[in-house]
Amino acid sequence: MEYKLTAPCTAADLAPLRAGDTVLLSGVVYTARDQAHKRMMEALDRGEALPFPLEGSAIYYVGPTPERPGQVIGSAGPTTSGRMDSMSPRLLDLGNKIMIGKGKRDAAVKAAVRRNGAVYLAALGGAGALMARSVRSLEVIAWPDLGCEAVRRLEVTDMPLTVILDSAGGDLYESGPAAYLASRQGPGPAL
């Protein structure tokens, strides 16, 4: 199935999604990679507010390249999500609803996705220029000293994504290969 979503989202917005579905995401997406996540954890530990509201938020694990003249953003391909695994459950428990990246997630992240009615979406790795075409505006909102890893507020339109983890416990990295192998088996022998 294909769904159109506008971030921020609620658990009810995300409930129909299943692993393997296509999502065209519009609205506000925040960028945050490893170093930004570490700073967010430190801020939470000190009882400080984060640079953006977590409730219903979409976080894209990306460190975009500098934009060329006339562009809003440079190449904006996803980074490996596993580097955020130790920090993601806390953010999900505080209201984050959509994570965007590439690669498998650990058991704690999967449990937090189910517990919070969230999703993990994959952006097409190696296609940073395609992902950048969805970005309509960009504003650095926190930690500019981190360079490409600074937190940015993006306005996006129809960003093409694939559901990897859904709120019902589906995992495309498990169901996809199993479905492929089953399709290759063919019908059993005739009796």
PDB file of C-alpha atoms in Angstrom, residues 96-163:
ATOM      1  CA  ASN A  96       9.163  10.836  18.690  1.00  0.00           C
ATOM      2  CA  LYS A  97       6.984   8.937  16.194  1.00  0.00           C
ATOM      3  CA  ILE A  98       8.995   8.576  12.977  1.00  0.00           C
ATOM      4  CA  MET A  99      12.649   7.636  12.531  1.00  0.00           C
ATOM      5  CA  ILE A 100      14.146   7.763   9.025  1.00  0.00           C
ATOM      6  CA  GLY A 101      17.429   6.121   8.065  1.00  0.00           C
ATOM      7  CA  LYS A 102      18.841   2.899   6.685  1.00  0.00           C
ATOM      8  CA  GLY A 103      19.775  -0.481   8.104  1.00  0.00           C
ATOM      9  CA  LYS A 104      18.520  -2.809  10.811  1.00  0.00           C
ATOM     10  CA  ARG A 105      17.532  -1.706  14.331  1.00  0.00           C
ATOM     11  CA  ASP A 106      18.115  -3.560  17.582  1.00  0.00           C
ATOM     12  CA  ALA A 107      15.534  -5.309  19.785  1.00  0.00           C
ATOM     13  CA  ALA A 108      15.196  -2.339  22.170  1.00  0.00           C
ATOM     14  CA  VAL A 109      14.301   0.008  19.302  1.00  0.00           C
ATOM     15  CA  LYS A 110      11.801  -2.513  17.901  1.00  0.00           C
ATOM     16  CA  ALA A 111      10.133  -2.807  21.317  1.00  0.00           C
ATOM     17  CA  ALA A 112       9.989   1.000  21.697  1.00  0.00           C
ATOM     18  CA  VAL A 113       8.424   1.344  18.236  1.00  0.00           C
ATOM     19  CA  ARG A 114       5.641  -1.096  19.221  1.00  0.00           C
ATOM     20  CA  ARG A 115       5.212   0.393  22.701  1.00  0.00           C
ATOM     21  CA  ASN A 116       4.811   3.937  21.359  1.00  0.00           C
ATOM     22  CA  GLY A 117       2.876   3.391  18.125  1.00  0.00           C
ATOM     23  CA  ALA A 118       5.811   4.663  16.084  1.00  0.00           C
ATOM     24  CA  VAL A 119       7.478   3.604  12.818  1.00  0.00           C
ATOM     25  CA  TYR A 120      10.942   3.301  11.342  1.00  0.00           C
ATOM     26  CA  LEU A 121      11.116   4.307   7.690  1.00  0.00           C
ATOM     27  CA  ALA A 122      13.943   3.694   5.239  1.00  0.00           C
ATOM     28  CA  ALA A 123      15.188   6.333   2.865  1.00  0.00           C
ATOM     29  CA  LEU A 124      16.839   5.091  -0.288  1.00  0.00           C
ATOM     30  CA  GLY A 125      20.543   4.735   0.441  1.00  0.00           C
ATOM     31  CA  GLY A 126      22.841   5.973  -2.305  1.00  0.00           C
ATOM     32  CA  ALA A 127      20.191   8.312  -3.686  1.00  0.00           C
ATOM     33  CA  GLY A 128      20.873  11.489  -1.717  1.00  0.00           C
ATOM     34  CA  ALA A 129      20.001  13.710  -4.677  1.00  0.00           C
ATOM     35  CA  LEU A 130      16.576  12.053  -4.968  1.00  0.00           C
ATOM     36  CA  MET A 131      15.904  12.551  -1.255  1.00  0.00           C
ATOM     37  CA  ALA A 132      17.034  16.204  -1.487  1.00  0.00           C
ATOM     38  CA  ARG A 133      14.416  16.924  -4.175  1.00  0.00           C
ATOM     39  CA  SER A 134      11.696  16.557  -1.511  1.00  0.00           C
ATOM     40  CA  VAL A 135      13.147  19.330   0.679  1.00  0.00           C
ATOM     41  CA  ARG A 136      11.397  22.700   0.255  1.00  0.00           C
ATOM     42  CA  SER A 137      13.116  24.683   3.033  1.00  0.00           C
ATOM     43  CA  LEU A 138      15.919  24.245   5.545  1.00  0.00           C
ATOM     44  CA  GLU A 139      16.816  26.043   8.766  1.00  0.00           C
ATOM     45  CA  VAL A 140      19.677  25.163  11.138  1.00  0.00           C
ATOM     46  CA  ILE A 141      18.030  25.237  14.590  1.00  0.00           C
ATOM     47  CA  ALA A 142      20.706  23.823  16.931  1.00  0.00           C
ATOM     48  CA  TRP A 143      24.418  23.110  17.308  1.00  0.00           C
ATOM     49  CA  PRO A 144      25.794  24.713  14.132  1.00  0.00           C
ATOM     50  CA  ASP A 145      29.290  23.806  15.380  1.00  0.00           C
ATOM     51  CA  LEU A 146      28.475  20.211  14.359  1.00  0.00           C
ATOM     52  CA  GLY A 147      28.580  21.219  10.680  1.00  0.00           C
ATOM     53  CA  CYS A 148      26.682  18.704   8.566  1.00  0.00           C
ATOM     54  CA  GLU A 149      25.449  17.042  11.795  1.00  0.00           C
ATOM     55  CA  ALA A 150      23.792  20.223  13.119  1.00  0.00           C
ATOM     56  CA  VAL A 151      20.069  19.876  13.800  1.00  0.00           C
ATOM     57  CA  ARG A 152      18.017  21.216  10.908  1.00  0.00           C
ATOM     58  CA  ARG A 153      14.317  21.816  10.477  1.00  0.00           C
ATOM     59  CA  LEU A 154      13.253  20.692   7.017  1.00  0.00           C
ATOM     60  CA  GLU A 155       9.957  21.269   5.252  1.00  0.00           C
ATOM     61  CA  VAL A 156       9.459  18.332   2.900  1.00  0.00           C
ATOM     62  CA  THR A 157       6.914  17.351   0.270  1.00  0.00           C
ATOM     63  CA  ASP A 158       6.292  13.735  -0.748  1.00  0.00           C
ATOM     64  CA  MET A 159       9.598  12.343   0.529  1.00  0.00           C
ATOM     65  CA  PRO A 160       9.590   8.716  -0.732  1.00  0.00           C
ATOM     66  CA  LEU A 161      10.137   6.232   2.103  1.00  0.00           C
ATOM     67  CA  THR A 162       9.538   2.554   2.895  1.00  0.00           C
ATOM     68  CA  VAL A 163       8.138   1.200   6.168  1.00  0.00           C
TER      69      VAL A 163
END
